[in-house]
Structure formats: C-alpha cells, structure tokens
Amino acid sequence: MAYPTSSSIRKAHDEGAVPIDTSVATPKSETNSPATRSEIAHGQPELINVNDGYEPNGDRTVDEIDGQSKGWFAYFRTKNFYVALLIGQILALCITATNTFSTLLVNKGTSIPAFQTFFNYVLLNAVYTGYTIYRYGLKKWGKLLLKDGWKYFILAFLDVEGNYFVVLAYRYTTILSAQLINFWAIVLVVIISFFFLRVRYQWTQVLGILVCMGGMGVLLASDHITGSNGGNAKSPVKGDLFALLGATFYGCSNVYEEFFVSKRPLYEVVGQLGFWGMLINGTQAGIFDRDSFRTAVWDGKVGGYIVGYTLSLFIFYTLAPLLFRIASAAFFNISLLTGNFWGVVIGIKVFGYTIYYLYPIAFVMIILGLLLYFVMNTVLGDAKKPWLGENQEGGVNGVGTARRRAENPEAIV
C-alpha cells in the first residue's frame, strides 16, 4: 500500500529487503444505519443492499453540511483537516520505521522480506477477523466469506503483489530509478478515481499533488548529488519493469480499498485483507524465502526487529483505511512522500546519515503541497465520496465518513 523510502533502504539495496506497506479499528457503533445499532448482539452484516432504508437522523443532510461553507480555506477550519494531516504523517513514520527495522535485519544477516511481512497479515487476521466474527457470528462471517470473499481476495492479492514486485525492483535497479517510477502510483490513483469513481479534482488539488511530487523530486535529486542513489543497477530494464508493476498494484489496491471502506465496516475490510493476505503471502514466502530463511541469523535482536517491524506495519494497516475515509487515496499517497525525510532524520541516529541542505526544502515543499490539496475544499473535504450518492446513502455510517457527520453531528471524527 505504500513505498519504501530511499534513505532507509540504502544498506538493504542488494538484498532487496524493502518492506512496504498497506489499513483500522472501528467502534462497535459502526453499522450501516443508526436504526440497526440496537439490533446487533453479534452485529448484522448486510450482504445484499447494505444501505437500504437510509434516513438521516441529524438536523441536516450531507449535502446541506457540505454546502454551508465554500471557498478558500473552508476545510482548514474543520478538525478533520488536522486529523487527516496527522494521520498522514503517522503513516509516513510507520513506513519509515518498517524500512529501518528491515535494514537492521539485513545488517544482521537476515533478509526475509516476504516472510517478515507474513507476520503482519497474521496479526491483522487474528485481531480484525476475530472481532468481525465476534460482531457477526461465525455463521454469518462464513456467508460473508462465500459471497464477498472473492472481492477481498483481489484486494489482498493487489496488496501482496505490490510488496513483492517492489522488493524485486530494488534488487535489480537503482533506488533513484525505482522511486521515480513509483510516481506512477499517484498518477494511476488519480486516473482510476476520475474515470471509475467519478472523482472530480479541483485545480488546487492537482497543483498540490504536483508540488508534492516536485518535493519528492528534490529529495531524489539530493540522493543523486550525494551519491546515495543505490549505486549501479544489476539489470535496470528488469528492475524498472518490476517497479512499474509494483506501483501499478499499489495504485489499484489503494483505490480499491478506499471504495471498500466507504461501504463496509473497517474491521471487516481489514480483517478480510489480513485473512486473504496471510494465505497469499504465506504461500509466496514458502516458495521464495525458503533458502533465505535457512541461512538467516536468529537471535534476540532479530526477534526484536521483527516484532518492531510487525507492530509498525500493523499500525499502518490500521490507520490507512481511516485516512481513505477522511480524505482519499490520492491524499494518502502524497502524504507518504514525507517518509524519505523522516527516514533521514531517524537514520542520523541509527545509521549515521547526514542531512543534505535540499532535504528540508523538499520536506517544506511536500507539506505545502498537502495544504494546497485542501485549500479550496468544502467543509467535508474528500470525505464526501461521489460514488455514494448526494447524501452518502450508498455508504456506511462509520468513523471518518461524511454520513457520520450528518447523522452524528457531535462525533469527533
């Protein structure tokens, strides 16, 4: 769901131990309609027409709330704007942490990128599938699996394969080349959202995305100037193709997950992602990481690094869907661009990195781009999803959604 930062994977370049990302705990009150809250002893998954009988019980509809204040900086006066910025930077720090732990593992002689990610899917499945079964009951969870399991399998497949091909890319091409190709994921998210989800971007949002990408370009230029772009490529054409394929999987999975969490409870989506991801990733790890597993170094520090890596990635997968609801897949991707800067900040202490003068400039550019993205948004920002209807009647009433703002005006998020 996210990309490795160049600063945190320099020492791991040859081994290809570059983790990635991609999603969220939800309060028990999250259901498809307020009217059903008193009816869910174990929850009641609606497998067909999940939003029948939508009736807003707030004083205003979603459309009325969204139209109450327009123009410049309207979204800046809402708490959701600051929540979105904060979550975006927490996610960037999580990605930086996973890359740092992965580099530490490589330095210890343990390069098992697919296998170490497997623990994250296991944890996601244990927590969120367990909670889903508690809410739905085992029988209804089984029906969910039979009816909608194939949809979640596609989501998990996109997520797992995005990780896999980016890892392969860093084994064959330079960090600079792979990071430049990863811009394709941002472009792809915008294209898919525009044509398939009917998202219409304002000119300031497009400008914000371009400014963020420009900031990332400054970071990559800094790496090139200082000679920290990963050295010579072993097979640049093969590596670039793997990077392009990985970025494509990432972009598709981000938009797909944003669509899912707008319609279904977060714990269901994350639980299914963990369930299917565990099976897919476990199969790949068993095939491709067997030799690396046998030759890996195993001691207390390695165990600690794996635990830190797994917990960081678990937090990432838990918070990402919330940002998809409050903002969008596009904002999610540009928020992660600050990960390179945070990687250097952490690397100063852990790996002895030094900050080149272009890094702070690039960080300011990316933050400025994030602000530009929302500068002309209405009070609901990107939380109002065009594919859910005028009053979001096609979506779930859950944490971070525009429909929740209408039906629960006092809700914090």
mmCIF file of C-alpha atoms in Angstrom:
data_model
loop_
_atom_site.group_PDB
_atom_site.id
_atom_site.type_symbol
_atom_site.label_atom_id
_atom_site.label_comp_id
_atom_site.label_asym_id
_atom_site.label_seq_id
_atom_site.Cartn_x
_atom_site.Cartn_y
_atom_site.Cartn_z
ATOM 1 C CA MET A 1 0.000 0.000 0.000
ATOM 2 C CA ALA A 2 2.994 2.266 0.362
ATOM 3 C CA TYR A 3 6.509 2.661 -0.845
ATOM 4 C CA PRO A 4 9.930 2.114 0.756
ATOM 5 C CA THR A 5 11.872 5.334 1.309
ATOM 6 C CA SER A 6 15.249 5.737 -0.360
ATOM 7 C CA SER A 7 17.103 6.770 2.790
ATOM 8 C CA SER A 8 16.078 3.778 4.856
ATOM 9 C CA ILE A 9 16.866 1.101 2.297
ATOM 10 C CA ARG A 10 20.291 2.097 1.090
ATOM 11 C CA LYS A 11 22.053 -0.525 3.138
ATOM 12 C CA ALA A 12 19.487 -3.127 2.171
ATOM 13 C CA HIS A 13 19.577 -2.469 -1.554
ATOM 14 C CA ASP A 14 21.426 -5.526 -2.730
ATOM 15 C CA GLU A 15 19.416 -7.924 -0.593
ATOM 16 C CA GLY A 16 16.096 -6.412 -1.660
ATOM 17 C CA ALA A 17 14.711 -6.326 1.881
ATOM 18 C CA VAL A 18 12.383 -3.442 1.274
ATOM 19 C CA PRO A 19 9.077 -3.753 3.071
ATOM 20 C CA ILE A 20 6.077 -1.849 2.212
ATOM 21 C CA ASP A 21 3.083 -1.155 3.398
ATOM 22 C CA THR A 22 -0.969 -1.123 3.332
ATOM 23 C CA SER A 23 -5.151 -0.382 6.912
ATOM 24 C CA VAL A 24 -8.438 0.035 11.273
ATOM 25 C CA ALA A 25 -10.183 -0.457 14.398
ATOM 26 C CA THR A 26 -13.730 0.665 14.427
ATOM 27 C CA PRO A 27 -16.001 1.384 17.350
ATOM 28 C CA LYS A 28 -18.856 -1.039 17.958
ATOM 29 C CA SER A 29 -21.319 1.600 16.909
ATOM 30 C CA GLU A 30 -20.196 1.453 13.287
ATOM 31 C CA THR A 31 -23.065 -0.050 11.324
ATOM 32 C CA ASN A 32 -24.796 0.643 8.085
ATOM 33 C CA SER A 33 -27.667 2.515 9.659
ATOM 34 C CA PRO A 34 -28.270 4.027 13.090
ATOM 35 C CA ALA A 35 -31.528 2.162 13.219
ATOM 36 C CA THR A 36 -29.707 -1.147 13.427
ATOM 37 C CA ARG A 37 -27.480 -0.315 16.399
ATOM 38 C CA SER A 38 -29.771 -1.824 18.975
ATOM 39 C CA GLU A 39 -30.206 -4.968 16.892
ATOM 40 C CA ILE A 40 -26.628 -6.257 16.788
ATOM 41 C CA ALA A 41 -25.878 -8.707 19.533
ATOM 42 C CA HIS A 42 -23.087 -10.028 17.351
ATOM 43 C CA GLY A 43 -23.535 -7.463 14.611
ATOM 44 C CA GLN A 44 -25.569 -7.957 11.481
ATOM 45 C CA PRO A 45 -23.626 -7.968 8.224
ATOM 46 C CA GLU A 46 -25.789 -6.903 5.347
ATOM 47 C CA LEU A 47 -24.540 -8.898 2.378
ATOM 48 C CA ILE A 48 -27.041 -7.501 -0.106
ATOM 49 C CA ASN A 49 -28.146 -3.875 -0.408
ATOM 50 C CA VAL A 50 -26.287 -2.880 2.709
ATOM 51 C CA ASN A 51 -27.740 0.620 2.751
ATOM 52 C CA ASP A 52 -31.437 0.080 2.160
ATOM 53 C CA GLY A 53 -33.652 2.355 4.179
ATOM 54 C CA TYR A 54 -31.202 5.222 4.597
ATOM 55 C CA GLU A 55 -32.752 8.009 6.612
ATOM 56 C CA PRO A 56 -30.513 10.754 8.008
ATOM 57 C CA ASN A 57 -31.423 11.439 11.610
ATOM 58 C CA GLY A 58 -29.346 14.574 12.033
ATOM 59 C CA ASP A 59 -30.630 18.105 11.604
ATOM 60 C CA ARG A 60 -29.073 18.425 8.152
ATOM 61 C CA THR A 61 -28.281 16.230 5.197
ATOM 62 C CA VAL A 62 -24.751 15.610 3.952
ATOM 63 C CA ASP A 63 -25.394 17.904 1.006
ATOM 64 C CA GLU A 64 -26.538 20.725 3.303
ATOM 65 C CA ILE A 65 -23.483 20.366 5.527
ATOM 66 C CA ASP A 66 -21.141 20.325 2.540
ATOM 67 C CA GLY A 67 -22.714 23.470 1.106
ATOM 68 C CA GLN A 68 -22.731 25.527 4.282
ATOM 69 C CA SER A 69 -19.256 26.943 3.737
ATOM 70 C CA LYS A 70 -17.336 27.032 0.477
ATOM 71 C CA GLY A 71 -14.355 28.888 -0.889
ATOM 72 C CA TRP A 72 -10.779 29.225 0.231
ATOM 73 C CA PHE A 73 -9.654 27.606 3.499
ATOM 74 C CA ALA A 74 -13.140 26.322 4.458
ATOM 75 C CA TYR A 75 -11.775 22.841 5.171
ATOM 76 C CA PHE A 76 -8.893 24.304 7.199
ATOM 77 C CA ARG A 77 -11.426 25.380 9.824
ATOM 78 C CA THR A 78 -12.530 21.804 10.485
ATOM 79 C CA LYS A 79 -10.917 19.299 12.844
ATOM 80 C CA ASN A 80 -10.908 16.648 10.123
ATOM 81 C CA PHE A 81 -8.290 18.622 8.206
ATOM 82 C CA TYR A 82 -5.822 18.392 11.095
ATOM 83 C CA VAL A 83 -6.737 14.769 11.746
ATOM 84 C CA ALA A 84 -6.000 13.931 8.100
ATOM 85 C CA LEU A 85 -2.637 15.712 8.201
ATOM 86 C CA LEU A 86 -1.712 13.996 11.468
ATOM 87 C CA ILE A 87 -2.692 10.504 10.296
ATOM 88 C CA GLY A 88 -0.804 11.034 7.045
ATOM 89 C CA GLN A 89 2.414 11.823 8.907
ATOM 90 C CA ILE A 90 1.918 8.952 11.351
ATOM 91 C CA LEU A 91 1.619 6.627 8.359
ATOM 92 C CA ALA A 92 4.794 8.085 6.840
ATOM 93 C CA LEU A 93 6.599 7.467 10.138
ATOM 94 C CA CYS A 94 5.270 3.905 10.231
ATOM 95 C CA ILE A 95 6.672 3.228 6.766
ATOM 96 C CA THR A 96 9.984 4.758 7.843
ATOM 97 C CA ALA A 97 10.002 2.501 10.910
ATOM 98 C CA THR A 98 9.325 -0.640 8.884
ATOM 99 C CA ASN A 99 12.142 0.224 6.476
ATOM 100 C CA THR A 100 14.501 0.952 9.373
ATOM 101 C CA PHE A 101 13.746 -2.390 11.029
ATOM 102 C CA SER A 102 14.169 -4.140 7.685
ATOM 103 C CA THR A 103 17.578 -2.525 7.194
ATOM 104 C CA LEU A 104 18.608 -3.584 10.697
ATOM 105 C CA LEU A 105 17.556 -7.146 9.869
ATOM 106 C CA VAL A 106 19.671 -7.117 6.704
ATOM 107 C CA ASN A 107 22.647 -5.781 8.650
ATOM 108 C CA LYS A 108 22.277 -8.773 10.973
ATOM 109 C CA GLY A 109 22.262 -11.149 8.004
ATOM 110 C CA THR A 110 18.511 -11.806 7.974
ATOM 111 C CA SER A 111 16.913 -10.967 4.618
ATOM 112 C CA ILE A 112 13.406 -12.468 4.530
ATOM 113 C CA PRO A 113 11.214 -9.683 3.095
ATOM 114 C CA ALA A 114 8.215 -11.847 2.172
ATOM 115 C CA PHE A 115 8.298 -13.923 5.335
ATOM 116 C CA GLN A 116 8.622 -10.992 7.746
ATOM 117 C CA THR A 117 5.543 -9.346 6.168
ATOM 118 C CA PHE A 118 3.637 -12.593 6.728
ATOM 119 C CA PHE A 119 3.530 -11.883 10.492
ATOM 120 C CA ASN A 120 1.685 -8.623 9.827
ATOM 121 C CA TYR A 121 -1.072 -10.381 7.902
ATOM 122 C CA VAL A 122 -1.327 -12.994 10.648
ATOM 123 C CA LEU A 123 -1.745 -10.267 13.276
ATOM 124 C CA LEU A 124 -4.293 -8.355 11.179
ATOM 125 C CA ASN A 125 -6.260 -11.544 10.673
ATOM 126 C CA ALA A 126 -6.150 -12.506 14.364
ATOM 127 C CA VAL A 127 -7.319 -9.096 15.581
ATOM 128 C CA TYR A 128 -9.790 -7.942 12.953
ATOM 129 C CA THR A 129 -11.169 -11.234 11.687
ATOM 130 C CA GLY A 130 -11.591 -12.268 15.309
ATOM 131 C CA TYR A 131 -13.506 -9.067 16.011
ATOM 132 C CA THR A 132 -15.575 -9.487 12.838
ATOM 133 C CA ILE A 133 -16.599 -12.999 13.910
ATOM 134 C CA TYR A 134 -17.489 -11.630 17.341
ATOM 135 C CA ARG A 135 -19.715 -8.974 15.762
ATOM 136 C CA TYR A 136 -21.252 -11.121 13.028
ATOM 137 C CA GLY A 137 -21.159 -14.610 14.463
ATOM 138 C CA LEU A 138 -19.312 -17.486 12.798
ATOM 139 C CA LYS A 139 -22.211 -18.478 10.529
ATOM 140 C CA LYS A 140 -22.737 -15.003 9.083
ATOM 141 C CA TRP A 141 -18.992 -14.495 8.746
ATOM 142 C CA GLY A 142 -18.921 -17.695 6.694
ATOM 143 C CA LYS A 143 -21.676 -16.326 4.458
ATOM 144 C CA LEU A 144 -19.666 -13.137 4.032
ATOM 145 C CA LEU A 145 -16.661 -15.213 3.044
ATOM 146 C CA LEU A 146 -18.641 -17.174 0.473
ATOM 147 C CA LYS A 147 -20.415 -14.181 -1.040
ATOM 148 C CA ASP A 148 -17.803 -11.398 -0.901
ATOM 149 C CA GLY A 149 -14.597 -13.322 -0.276
ATOM 150 C CA TRP A 150 -13.507 -13.143 -3.912
ATOM 151 C CA LYS A 151 -13.663 -9.348 -3.815
ATOM 152 C CA TYR A 152 -11.425 -9.212 -0.758
ATOM 153 C CA PHE A 153 -9.120 -11.808 -2.312
ATOM 154 C CA ILE A 154 -8.498 -9.372 -5.180
ATOM 155 C CA LEU A 155 -7.743 -6.564 -2.698
ATOM 156 C CA ALA A 156 -5.287 -8.750 -0.784
ATOM 157 C CA PHE A 157 -3.681 -10.016 -3.983
ATOM 158 C CA LEU A 158 -3.053 -6.449 -5.190
ATOM 159 C CA ASP A 159 -1.563 -5.526 -1.822
ATOM 160 C CA VAL A 160 0.716 -8.577 -1.512
ATOM 161 C CA GLU A 161 1.926 -8.431 -5.115
ATOM 162 C CA GLY A 162 2.648 -4.720 -4.824
ATOM 163 C CA ASN A 163 5.022 -5.564 -1.963
ATOM 164 C CA TYR A 164 6.578 -8.440 -3.827
ATOM 165 C CA PHE A 165 7.392 -6.668 -7.074
ATOM 166 C CA VAL A 166 8.787 -3.572 -5.390
ATOM 167 C CA VAL A 167 11.144 -5.816 -3.414
ATOM 168 C CA LEU A 168 12.258 -7.403 -6.693
ATOM 169 C CA ALA A 169 12.697 -3.975 -8.296
ATOM 170 C CA TYR A 170 15.201 -2.852 -5.662
ATOM 171 C CA ARG A 171 17.267 -5.972 -6.289
ATOM 172 C CA TYR A 172 17.814 -5.088 -9.957
ATOM 173 C CA THR A 173 17.568 -1.324 -10.401
ATOM 174 C CA THR A 174 18.775 1.786 -8.560
ATOM 175 C CA ILE A 175 16.876 3.433 -5.742
ATOM 176 C CA LEU A 176 16.605 6.637 -7.796
ATOM 177 C CA SER A 177 15.059 4.864 -10.765
ATOM 178 C CA ALA A 178 12.597 2.842 -8.659
ATOM 179 C CA GLN A 179 11.455 5.890 -6.684
ATOM 180 C CA LEU A 180 10.837 7.893 -9.858
ATOM 181 C CA ILE A 181 8.731 5.058 -11.293
ATOM 182 C CA ASN A 182 6.732 4.935 -8.047
ATOM 183 C CA PHE A 183 5.270 8.304 -9.023
ATOM 184 C CA TRP A 184 3.167 6.263 -11.442
ATOM 185 C CA ALA A 185 1.115 5.009 -8.486
ATOM 186 C CA ILE A 186 -0.011 8.560 -7.677
ATOM 187 C CA VAL A 187 -0.896 9.227 -11.309
ATOM 188 C CA LEU A 188 -2.747 5.910 -11.521
ATOM 189 C CA VAL A 189 -4.773 6.641 -8.372
ATOM 190 C CA VAL A 190 -5.924 9.952 -9.863
ATOM 191 C CA ILE A 191 -6.809 8.337 -13.215
ATOM 192 C CA ILE A 192 -8.754 5.414 -11.707
ATOM 193 C CA SER A 193 -10.579 7.670 -9.250
ATOM 194 C CA PHE A 194 -11.518 10.080 -12.046
ATOM 195 C CA PHE A 195 -12.852 7.543 -14.528
ATOM 196 C CA PHE A 196 -14.256 4.782 -12.318
ATOM 197 C CA LEU A 197 -15.261 6.539 -9.077
ATOM 198 C CA ARG A 198 -16.302 9.835 -10.705
ATOM 199 C CA VAL A 199 -13.969 11.896 -8.517
ATOM 200 C CA ARG A 200 -13.504 15.412 -9.869
ATOM 201 C CA TYR A 201 -10.325 17.156 -8.746
ATOM 202 C CA GLN A 202 -10.103 20.920 -8.324
ATOM 203 C CA TRP A 203 -7.154 22.711 -9.890
ATOM 204 C CA THR A 204 -5.687 23.369 -6.441
ATOM 205 C CA GLN A 205 -5.735 19.637 -5.684
ATOM 206 C CA VAL A 206 -3.891 18.869 -8.910
ATOM 207 C CA LEU A 207 -1.417 21.649 -8.091
ATOM 208 C CA GLY A 208 -0.948 20.246 -4.586
ATOM 209 C CA ILE A 209 -0.189 16.790 -5.981
ATOM 210 C CA LEU A 210 2.338 18.249 -8.429
ATOM 211 C CA VAL A 211 4.046 20.292 -5.697
ATOM 212 C CA CYS A 212 4.321 17.164 -3.509
ATOM 213 C CA MET A 213 5.809 15.224 -6.405
ATOM 214 C CA GLY A 214 8.193 18.120 -7.021
ATOM 215 C CA GLY A 215 9.303 17.921 -3.393
ATOM 216 C CA MET A 216 9.939 14.212 -3.807
ATOM 217 C CA GLY A 217 11.916 15.015 -6.933
ATOM 218 C CA VAL A 218 14.137 17.344 -4.894
ATOM 219 C CA LEU A 219 14.737 14.503 -2.415
ATOM 220 C CA LEU A 220 15.747 12.165 -5.224
ATOM 221 C CA ALA A 221 18.000 14.843 -6.730
ATOM 222 C CA SER A 222 19.655 15.204 -3.331
ATOM 223 C CA ASP A 223 20.294 11.449 -3.214
ATOM 224 C CA HIS A 224 21.791 11.591 -6.705
ATOM 225 C CA ILE A 225 24.047 14.531 -5.883
ATOM 226 C CA THR A 226 25.340 12.912 -2.706
ATOM 227 C CA GLY A 227 25.838 9.571 -4.458
ATOM 228 C CA SER A 228 23.302 7.735 -2.290
ATOM 229 C CA ASN A 229 21.027 6.541 -5.067
ATOM 230 C CA GLY A 230 21.898 2.863 -4.675
ATOM 231 C CA GLY A 231 24.912 2.560 -6.979
ATOM 232 C CA ASN A 232 24.950 0.670 -10.253
ATOM 233 C CA ALA A 233 21.916 -1.302 -11.397
ATOM 234 C CA LYS A 234 22.313 -5.060 -11.908
ATOM 235 C CA SER A 235 19.592 -5.222 -14.561
ATOM 236 C CA PRO A 236 17.936 -1.797 -14.969
ATOM 237 C CA VAL A 237 15.308 -2.796 -17.537
ATOM 238 C CA LYS A 238 14.099 -5.743 -15.465
ATOM 239 C CA GLY A 239 14.187 -3.692 -12.264
ATOM 240 C CA ASP A 240 12.278 -0.789 -13.805
ATOM 241 C CA LEU A 241 9.600 -3.141 -15.124
ATOM 242 C CA PHE A 242 9.213 -4.692 -11.667
ATOM 243 C CA ALA A 243 8.970 -1.203 -10.131
ATOM 244 C CA LEU A 244 6.312 -0.196 -12.663
ATOM 245 C CA LEU A 245 4.319 -3.353 -11.980
ATOM 246 C CA GLY A 246 4.588 -2.871 -8.201
ATOM 247 C CA ALA A 247 3.475 0.765 -8.457
ATOM 248 C CA THR A 248 0.507 -0.342 -10.575
ATOM 249 C CA PHE A 249 -0.550 -2.895 -7.961
ATOM 250 C CA TYR A 250 -0.206 -0.253 -5.233
ATOM 251 C CA GLY A 251 -2.304 2.332 -7.051
ATOM 252 C CA CYS A 252 -5.081 -0.160 -7.794
ATOM 253 C CA SER A 253 -5.128 -1.533 -4.242
ATOM 254 C CA ASN A 254 -5.342 1.966 -2.723
ATOM 255 C CA VAL A 255 -8.386 2.967 -4.788
ATOM 256 C CA TYR A 256 -9.993 -0.443 -4.298
ATOM 257 C CA GLU A 257 -9.597 -0.208 -0.540
ATOM 258 C CA GLU A 258 -10.957 3.347 -0.441
ATOM 259 C CA PHE A 259 -14.049 2.078 -2.264
ATOM 260 C CA PHE A 260 -14.429 -0.849 0.163
ATOM 261 C CA VAL A 261 -14.087 1.107 3.414
ATOM 262 C CA SER A 262 -16.624 3.680 2.214
ATOM 263 C CA LYS A 263 -19.238 0.912 2.016
ATOM 264 C CA ARG A 264 -18.259 -1.644 4.677
ATOM 265 C CA PRO A 265 -17.146 -1.565 8.334
ATOM 266 C CA LEU A 266 -13.415 -1.023 8.722
ATOM 267 C CA TYR A 267 -12.911 -4.101 10.858
ATOM 268 C CA GLU A 268 -14.478 -6.275 8.153
ATOM 269 C CA VAL A 269 -12.288 -4.865 5.387
ATOM 270 C CA VAL A 270 -9.038 -5.039 7.377
ATOM 271 C CA GLY A 271 -9.928 -8.492 8.688
ATOM 272 C CA GLN A 272 -10.526 -9.821 5.187
ATOM 273 C CA LEU A 273 -7.342 -8.170 3.928
ATOM 274 C CA GLY A 274 -5.432 -9.909 6.717
ATOM 275 C CA PHE A 275 -7.151 -13.251 6.136
ATOM 276 C CA TRP A 276 -6.511 -13.467 2.403
ATOM 277 C CA GLY A 277 -3.179 -11.665 2.614
ATOM 278 C CA MET A 278 -1.980 -14.231 5.135
ATOM 279 C CA LEU A 279 -2.783 -17.069 2.734
ATOM 280 C CA ILE A 280 -1.324 -15.403 -0.364
ATOM 281 C CA ASN A 281 1.786 -14.031 1.328
ATOM 282 C CA GLY A 282 2.363 -17.257 3.242
ATOM 283 C CA THR A 283 2.317 -19.219 0.001
ATOM 284 C CA GLN A 284 4.799 -16.853 -1.657
ATOM 285 C CA ALA A 285 7.055 -16.793 1.387
ATOM 286 C CA GLY A 286 7.100 -20.588 1.446
ATOM 287 C CA ILE A 287 8.176 -20.660 -2.183
ATOM 288 C CA PHE A 288 10.625 -17.760 -2.433
ATOM 289 C CA ASP A 289 12.036 -17.287 1.088
ATOM 290 C CA ARG A 290 12.945 -20.879 1.965
ATOM 291 C CA ASP A 291 16.656 -20.533 1.226
ATOM 292 C CA SER A 292 16.889 -17.108 2.894
ATOM 293 C CA PHE A 293 15.108 -18.479 5.952
ATOM 294 C CA ARG A 294 17.612 -21.318 6.337
ATOM 295 C CA THR A 295 20.637 -19.019 6.119
ATOM 296 C CA ALA A 296 19.175 -16.200 8.255
ATOM 297 C CA VAL A 297 20.686 -15.225 11.612
ATOM 298 C CA TRP A 298 18.336 -15.772 14.531
ATOM 299 C CA ASP A 299 18.943 -14.135 17.919
ATOM 300 C CA GLY A 300 17.228 -11.830 20.394
ATOM 301 C CA LYS A 301 17.904 -8.666 18.379
ATOM 302 C CA VAL A 302 16.492 -10.212 15.210
ATOM 303 C CA GLY A 303 13.365 -11.203 17.104
ATOM 304 C CA GLY A 304 13.021 -7.664 18.443
ATOM 305 C CA TYR A 305 13.438 -6.159 14.983
ATOM 306 C CA ILE A 306 10.745 -8.457 13.563
ATOM 307 C CA VAL A 307 8.386 -7.523 16.388
ATOM 308 C CA GLY A 308 9.039 -3.812 15.804
ATOM 309 C CA TYR A 309 8.557 -4.220 12.071
ATOM 310 C CA THR A 310 5.298 -6.132 12.525
ATOM 311 C CA LEU A 311 3.831 -3.655 15.024
ATOM 312 C CA SER A 312 4.762 -0.663 12.840
ATOM 313 C CA LEU A 313 3.134 -2.251 9.813
ATOM 314 C CA PHE A 314 0.094 -3.264 11.876
ATOM 315 C CA ILE A 315 -0.430 0.370 12.918
ATOM 316 C CA PHE A 316 -0.050 1.398 9.289
ATOM 317 C CA TYR A 317 -2.692 -1.046 8.067
ATOM 318 C CA THR A 318 -4.957 0.010 10.918
ATOM 319 C CA LEU A 319 -4.846 3.749 10.219
ATOM 320 C CA ALA A 320 -4.649 3.796 6.412
ATOM 321 C CA PRO A 321 -8.354 2.957 5.819
ATOM 322 C CA LEU A 322 -9.343 5.756 8.182
ATOM 323 C CA LEU A 323 -7.389 8.217 6.030
ATOM 324 C CA PHE A 324 -9.101 6.766 2.944
ATOM 325 C CA ARG A 325 -12.423 7.732 4.548
ATOM 326 C CA ILE A 326 -11.492 11.164 5.883
ATOM 327 C CA ALA A 327 -9.505 12.116 2.772
ATOM 328 C CA SER A 328 -8.744 9.958 -0.273
ATOM 329 C CA ALA A 329 -6.328 7.508 -1.851
ATOM 330 C CA ALA A 330 -4.637 10.418 -3.636
ATOM 331 C CA PHE A 331 -4.011 12.315 -0.387
ATOM 332 C CA PHE A 332 -2.843 9.073 1.228
ATOM 333 C CA ASN A 333 -0.157 8.623 -1.421
ATOM 334 C CA ILE A 334 1.188 12.164 -1.357
ATOM 335 C CA SER A 335 1.246 12.126 2.459
ATOM 336 C CA LEU A 336 3.664 9.197 2.370
ATOM 337 C CA LEU A 337 6.181 11.213 0.351
ATOM 338 C CA THR A 338 7.497 12.792 3.573
ATOM 339 C CA GLY A 339 8.698 9.315 4.589
ATOM 340 C CA ASN A 340 12.065 9.946 2.902
ATOM 341 C CA PHE A 341 12.668 12.964 5.115
ATOM 342 C CA TRP A 342 11.690 11.114 8.286
ATOM 343 C CA GLY A 343 13.917 8.250 7.157
ATOM 344 C CA VAL A 344 16.944 10.526 7.117
ATOM 345 C CA VAL A 345 16.031 12.030 10.496
ATOM 346 C CA ILE A 346 15.906 8.546 12.044
ATOM 347 C CA GLY A 347 18.950 7.445 10.033
ATOM 348 C CA ILE A 348 21.084 10.199 11.562
ATOM 349 C CA LYS A 349 20.859 8.425 14.897
ATOM 350 C CA VAL A 350 20.596 4.799 13.777
ATOM 351 C CA PHE A 351 22.815 4.642 10.674
ATOM 352 C CA GLY A 352 24.919 7.809 10.865
ATOM 353 C CA TYR A 353 23.279 9.596 7.940
ATOM 354 C CA THR A 354 23.785 13.304 7.313
ATOM 355 C CA ILE A 355 21.124 15.758 6.101
ATOM 356 C CA TYR A 356 21.876 17.451 2.786
ATOM 357 C CA TYR A 357 20.558 21.007 2.540
ATOM 358 C CA LEU A 358 17.952 20.032 -0.079
ATOM 359 C CA TYR A 359 16.126 17.694 2.342
ATOM 360 C CA PRO A 360 14.449 20.416 4.480
ATOM 361 C CA ILE A 361 13.499 22.265 1.284
ATOM 362 C CA ALA A 362 11.887 19.137 -0.106
ATOM 363 C CA PHE A 363 10.011 18.497 3.160
ATOM 364 C CA VAL A 364 8.580 22.037 3.131
ATOM 365 C CA MET A 365 7.506 21.590 -0.494
ATOM 366 C CA ILE A 366 5.660 18.356 0.297
ATOM 367 C CA ILE A 367 3.869 19.890 3.309
ATOM 368 C CA LEU A 368 2.958 22.915 1.184
ATOM 369 C CA GLY A 369 1.534 20.552 -1.438
ATOM 370 C CA LEU A 370 -0.574 18.807 1.223
ATOM 371 C CA LEU A 371 -2.002 22.179 2.271
ATOM 372 C CA LEU A 372 -2.686 23.183 -1.328
ATOM 373 C CA TYR A 373 -4.588 19.944 -1.858
ATOM 374 C CA PHE A 374 -7.273 21.063 0.625
ATOM 375 C CA VAL A 375 -7.146 24.829 0.166
ATOM 376 C CA MET A 376 -10.406 25.046 -1.828
ATOM 377 C CA ASN A 377 -12.220 22.050 -0.360
ATOM 378 C CA THR A 378 -15.619 22.354 1.285
ATOM 379 C CA VAL A 379 -16.098 21.555 4.976
ATOM 380 C CA LEU A 380 -16.396 17.816 4.280
ATOM 381 C CA GLY A 381 -13.317 17.711 2.072
ATOM 382 C CA ASP A 382 -12.782 14.377 0.354
ATOM 383 C CA ALA A 383 -14.892 12.563 2.946
ATOM 384 C CA LYS A 384 -17.900 13.063 0.678
ATOM 385 C CA LYS A 385 -17.494 10.306 -1.891
ATOM 386 C CA PRO A 386 -19.223 10.927 -5.254
ATOM 387 C CA TRP A 387 -19.971 7.227 -5.805
ATOM 388 C CA LEU A 388 -22.073 7.029 -2.606
ATOM 389 C CA GLY A 389 -24.838 9.422 -3.664
ATOM 390 C CA GLU A 390 -25.755 13.011 -2.861
ATOM 391 C CA ASN A 391 -26.292 12.295 0.836
ATOM 392 C CA GLN A 392 -23.898 9.324 1.006
ATOM 393 C CA GLU A 393 -26.859 6.942 1.246
ATOM 394 C CA GLY A 394 -24.794 4.280 -0.526
ATOM 395 C CA GLY A 395 -22.152 4.262 2.197
ATOM 396 C CA VAL A 396 -21.698 3.113 5.742
ATOM 397 C CA ASN A 397 -22.183 5.325 8.796
ATOM 398 C CA GLY A 398 -18.736 4.881 10.300
ATOM 399 C CA VAL A 399 -15.773 6.716 11.749
ATOM 400 C CA GLY A 400 -14.442 9.357 9.352
ATOM 401 C CA THR A 401 -17.335 9.267 6.883
ATOM 402 C CA ALA A 402 -19.383 12.248 5.704
ATOM 403 C CA ARG A 403 -22.561 10.338 6.519
ATOM 404 C CA ARG A 404 -21.453 10.085 10.142
ATOM 405 C CA ARG A 405 -21.066 13.871 10.226
ATOM 406 C CA ALA A 406 -24.707 14.209 9.153
ATOM 407 C CA GLU A 407 -26.163 11.512 11.407
ATOM 408 C CA ASN A 408 -23.922 12.143 14.408
ATOM 409 C CA PRO A 409 -23.164 15.884 14.458
ATOM 410 C CA GLU A 410 -21.372 15.636 17.816
ATOM 411 C CA ALA A 411 -18.967 12.916 16.662
ATOM 412 C CA ILE A 412 -15.300 13.886 16.951
ATOM 413 C CA VAL A 413 -14.376 12.108 13.698
#
